[in-house]
XYZ file of C-alpha atoms in Angstrom:
307
model
C 68.293 76.898 72.909
C 68.931 80.533 71.923
C 71.663 83.078 72.561
C 69.140 85.242 74.419
C 68.422 82.358 76.786
C 72.134 81.779 77.342
C 72.640 85.498 77.883
C 69.885 85.561 80.511
C 71.425 82.521 82.215
C 74.929 84.059 82.186
C 73.852 87.302 83.829
C 71.614 85.554 86.354
C 74.491 83.242 87.260
C 77.095 85.981 87.648
C 75.093 88.828 89.207
C 74.170 89.091 92.863
C 70.497 88.372 92.106
C 67.933 88.094 89.309
C 66.871 91.724 89.738
C 70.359 93.018 88.922
C 70.654 90.596 85.988
C 67.315 91.752 84.601
C 68.375 95.385 84.921
C 71.628 94.713 83.043
C 69.635 93.182 80.165
C 66.898 95.830 80.370
C 64.283 93.154 81.007
C 61.683 92.620 83.664
C 62.517 89.949 86.235
C 59.633 87.856 84.903
C 61.015 88.026 81.330
C 64.460 87.035 82.564
C 63.019 84.111 84.526
C 61.014 83.020 81.473
C 64.128 82.847 79.304
C 65.947 80.821 81.948
C 62.988 78.470 82.333
C 62.903 77.953 78.552
C 66.611 77.112 78.619
C 66.064 74.620 81.425
C 63.244 72.984 79.463
C 65.416 72.708 76.348
C 68.182 71.067 78.394
C 65.800 68.887 80.377
C 67.166 69.872 83.774
C 67.096 72.763 86.275
C 70.101 75.055 86.420
C 69.352 76.852 89.696
C 68.480 75.686 93.187
C 65.446 77.806 94.028
C 64.745 76.325 97.469
C 66.643 79.060 99.324
C 65.871 82.765 99.645
C 68.131 83.439 96.650
C 68.416 81.234 93.573
C 71.856 79.600 93.400
C 73.539 77.662 90.634
C 73.217 73.898 91.074
C 75.786 71.415 89.776
C 74.374 71.493 86.239
C 74.343 75.286 86.227
C 77.952 75.445 87.365
C 78.932 73.067 84.578
C 77.039 75.095 81.986
C 78.356 78.539 82.993
C 81.839 78.385 81.348
C 80.329 76.819 78.213
C 77.628 79.488 78.002
C 80.230 82.191 78.469
C 82.365 80.695 75.682
C 79.369 80.586 73.334
C 78.500 84.208 74.048
C 82.128 85.258 73.568
C 82.260 83.414 70.254
C 79.014 85.044 69.115
C 80.465 88.475 69.927
C 83.619 87.606 67.974
C 81.564 86.517 64.960
C 79.604 89.781 65.022
C 82.823 91.794 65.234
C 84.424 89.796 62.409
C 81.577 90.084 59.907
C 80.468 93.585 60.832
C 83.676 95.313 61.985
C 82.491 98.767 60.969
C 79.479 98.554 63.277
C 81.655 98.632 66.397
C 80.353 97.762 69.833
C 76.593 97.736 70.365
C 74.337 97.643 73.413
C 74.878 99.276 76.782
C 77.820 99.591 79.132
C 77.458 100.644 82.761
C 80.713 101.684 84.402
C 81.926 103.578 87.441
C 84.446 106.352 88.076
C 85.416 108.543 91.013
C 84.794 112.266 91.126
C 88.341 113.158 90.062
C 87.879 111.113 86.883
C 84.578 112.881 86.241
C 86.316 116.254 86.616
C 89.210 115.428 84.290
C 89.328 112.753 81.573
C 85.782 111.298 81.580
C 84.191 113.717 79.043
C 87.010 113.097 76.551
C 86.686 109.334 77.043
C 82.930 109.382 76.362
C 83.451 111.540 73.274
C 86.086 109.105 71.983
C 83.867 106.048 72.569
C 80.958 107.711 70.783
C 83.160 108.398 67.765
C 84.429 104.813 67.553
C 81.290 102.986 68.707
C 78.222 105.113 67.956
C 75.820 102.227 68.696
C 77.156 101.701 72.223
C 75.267 103.505 74.995
C 77.450 104.456 77.962
C 76.016 104.756 81.475
C 78.645 106.297 83.782
C 78.162 106.292 87.562
C 80.199 108.543 89.857
C 80.845 107.385 93.420
C 83.611 106.529 95.878
C 85.863 103.595 95.081
C 84.546 101.184 97.715
C 80.984 101.552 96.424
C 82.032 101.117 92.792
C 84.100 98.032 93.604
C 81.100 96.410 95.309
C 78.887 97.203 92.330
C 81.382 95.600 89.959
C 81.499 92.482 92.157
C 77.679 92.242 92.193
C 77.499 92.597 88.419
C 75.813 96.010 88.446
C 78.732 97.602 86.581
C 80.792 96.246 83.693
C 83.937 97.891 85.019
C 85.199 100.758 87.149
C 88.236 103.030 87.288
C 89.263 102.970 90.948
C 92.266 104.060 92.997
C 94.541 101.132 93.853
C 94.108 97.443 93.119
C 91.101 95.405 94.165
C 91.365 93.105 97.181
C 88.464 90.971 95.910
C 89.468 87.644 94.384
C 86.616 87.928 91.868
C 87.854 91.282 90.511
C 90.864 91.784 88.249
C 92.819 95.049 88.086
C 94.947 96.575 85.338
C 96.966 99.706 86.215
C 96.145 102.707 84.036
C 97.527 105.983 85.333
C 98.533 107.972 88.382
C 97.343 111.189 89.976
C 99.678 113.561 91.825
C 98.418 115.777 94.653
C 99.799 118.976 96.182
C 99.276 120.815 99.464
C 97.506 124.139 98.948
C 96.005 126.944 101.004
C 94.414 130.330 100.437
C 97.126 133.011 99.980
C 96.114 134.822 103.180
C 96.224 131.610 105.189
C 99.540 130.558 103.663
C 101.040 133.943 104.578
C 100.063 133.389 108.238
C 102.826 130.789 108.546
C 105.629 131.974 110.827
C 107.949 133.042 109.364
C 105.793 133.913 106.346
C 108.517 132.858 103.911
C 108.043 129.212 104.924
C 104.405 128.824 103.938
C 104.667 125.179 104.946
C 101.901 122.601 105.402
C 103.831 121.199 108.368
C 103.992 124.617 110.069
C 100.324 125.360 109.412
C 99.226 121.991 110.807
C 101.447 122.412 113.878
C 99.837 125.846 114.300
C 96.418 124.167 114.556
C 95.023 124.628 111.081
C 92.585 121.819 110.144
C 92.919 119.613 107.088
C 90.023 119.530 104.618
C 90.074 116.052 103.120
C 88.010 113.356 101.448
C 86.342 110.763 103.724
C 88.482 108.004 105.317
C 87.405 105.476 102.653
C 89.050 107.560 99.886
C 92.343 106.470 98.357
C 93.966 109.805 99.265
C 93.641 108.951 102.974
C 96.580 106.535 102.729
C 98.725 109.184 101.053
C 97.956 111.769 103.736
C 98.447 109.321 106.620
C 101.865 108.307 105.263
C 102.838 111.958 104.854
C 101.735 112.833 108.400
C 103.678 109.876 109.803
C 106.760 110.912 107.833
C 106.596 114.395 109.377
C 105.810 113.226 112.895
C 102.329 114.786 112.986
C 100.057 112.662 115.190
C 97.177 114.987 116.091
C 95.364 117.095 113.538
C 91.775 118.189 112.999
C 90.175 116.725 109.865
C 87.154 118.163 108.092
C 85.820 115.383 105.856
C 83.985 116.188 102.634
C 83.142 113.865 99.735
C 83.298 116.467 96.952
C 86.442 117.967 95.420
C 84.630 121.153 94.404
C 83.393 121.754 97.953
C 86.870 121.031 99.335
C 88.362 123.586 96.941
C 85.722 126.115 97.986
C 86.531 125.690 101.682
C 90.241 125.988 100.957
C 89.644 129.233 99.044
C 87.604 130.483 102.017
C 90.582 129.839 104.345
C 88.753 127.193 106.388
C 91.937 125.109 106.458
C 94.591 123.538 104.267
C 94.404 120.413 102.145
C 95.565 118.515 99.114
C 94.161 118.904 95.610
C 94.935 117.098 92.346
C 97.969 118.835 90.850
C 96.632 119.298 87.310
C 93.032 120.088 88.200
C 94.034 122.714 90.799
C 96.430 124.607 88.527
C 93.730 126.966 87.258
C 92.858 127.954 90.844
C 96.543 128.616 91.496
C 96.907 130.669 88.289
C 93.942 132.796 89.411
C 95.654 133.369 92.799
C 92.720 131.786 94.606
C 95.020 129.156 96.098
C 98.740 128.888 96.657
C 100.906 125.766 96.698
C 102.779 125.329 99.960
C 106.541 124.864 99.890
C 106.259 121.197 100.875
C 103.508 120.994 98.313
C 104.008 117.733 96.419
C 103.198 114.551 98.264
C 106.022 112.018 97.973
C 103.727 109.353 96.501
C 101.124 109.507 93.768
C 97.826 107.626 93.700
C 97.570 104.816 91.156
C 94.289 104.099 89.381
C 93.310 100.830 87.733
C 90.712 99.383 85.384
C 88.769 96.806 87.419
C 86.427 94.131 86.070
C 85.040 90.766 87.079
C 87.278 87.730 86.772
C 86.176 85.555 83.852
C 84.407 88.378 82.006
C 86.196 88.172 78.660
C 83.730 90.049 76.482
C 85.219 92.033 73.561
C 83.440 95.050 75.061
C 85.873 95.105 77.966
C 88.945 94.648 75.773
C 87.951 97.601 73.603
C 87.056 99.933 76.483
C 90.158 98.965 78.441
C 92.196 100.008 75.395
C 90.381 103.342 75.141
C 90.805 103.959 78.865
C 94.541 103.415 78.480
C 94.540 106.164 75.844
C 92.232 108.623 77.613
C 92.832 108.395 81.362
C 94.801 111.526 82.289
C 94.329 113.231 85.637
C 96.191 116.365 84.533
C 93.517 117.292 81.958
C 92.112 120.813 82.368
C 88.428 120.540 81.450
C 88.172 124.304 81.029
C 89.709 123.687 77.596
C 87.389 122.530 74.781
C 87.430 118.840 73.853
C 89.413 117.950 70.756
C 87.408 117.225 67.645
């Protein structure tokens, strides 16, 4: 029995299928299967039921899984204890939304590279629902997602919040009657469309609550899955919308957009560090700590990163 065999078994047992497990270990599926077969031979019993379309843990495999995980955790602790200066090694695949990619992500990657130069980071940018599913399937080690996960198999730790404001192009804002109001409510009542992220985005709940609070029941929505494109349409006076408060400040300073008088939404959007239940690897503890230090949705990435 070897740690590599146990590692192959752990990932095969906790990922959605052998293909994902092999990808996480940067092996071919045949190499992964070979390591698992060698482990089964050394134990004298099968660990998976392979009679169905997808291999599933049998009773012996279920009994072995927590023990294998404990052995792998202990091995990682031993490595960290006797070679503390080496830091984390290997690869880490994780997911973030576009707002994270536009704000704190570059600083986070720079910080991880300074502290753990032998760790290769593989960030993926997508909407929260997609990232959550990829974490559950074992394709990602963790993700930074708006809200808390509803999946039992995923744990969530709150990290930070993002505040959003209503904005419009100066010419469009001035069209509010009377012009001194420059109100999102007035502009929406006047028939201006909202330019927003798709319904699956976390900001949808914030906007729906705000509309309900102001008694607005019918409004045209132009959905777009990219903050940069949304900002561009707002600058072009296509409609009004919300933007992250910190990230949009440069556009406001350049007079390309103008905050409306009812600009700040009453609630902010909370983001959390999400990972699979039972995954206690030191890797996650360390990166969760660094995320706590680095996640900041007010960061202006037009400034150079700190040394």
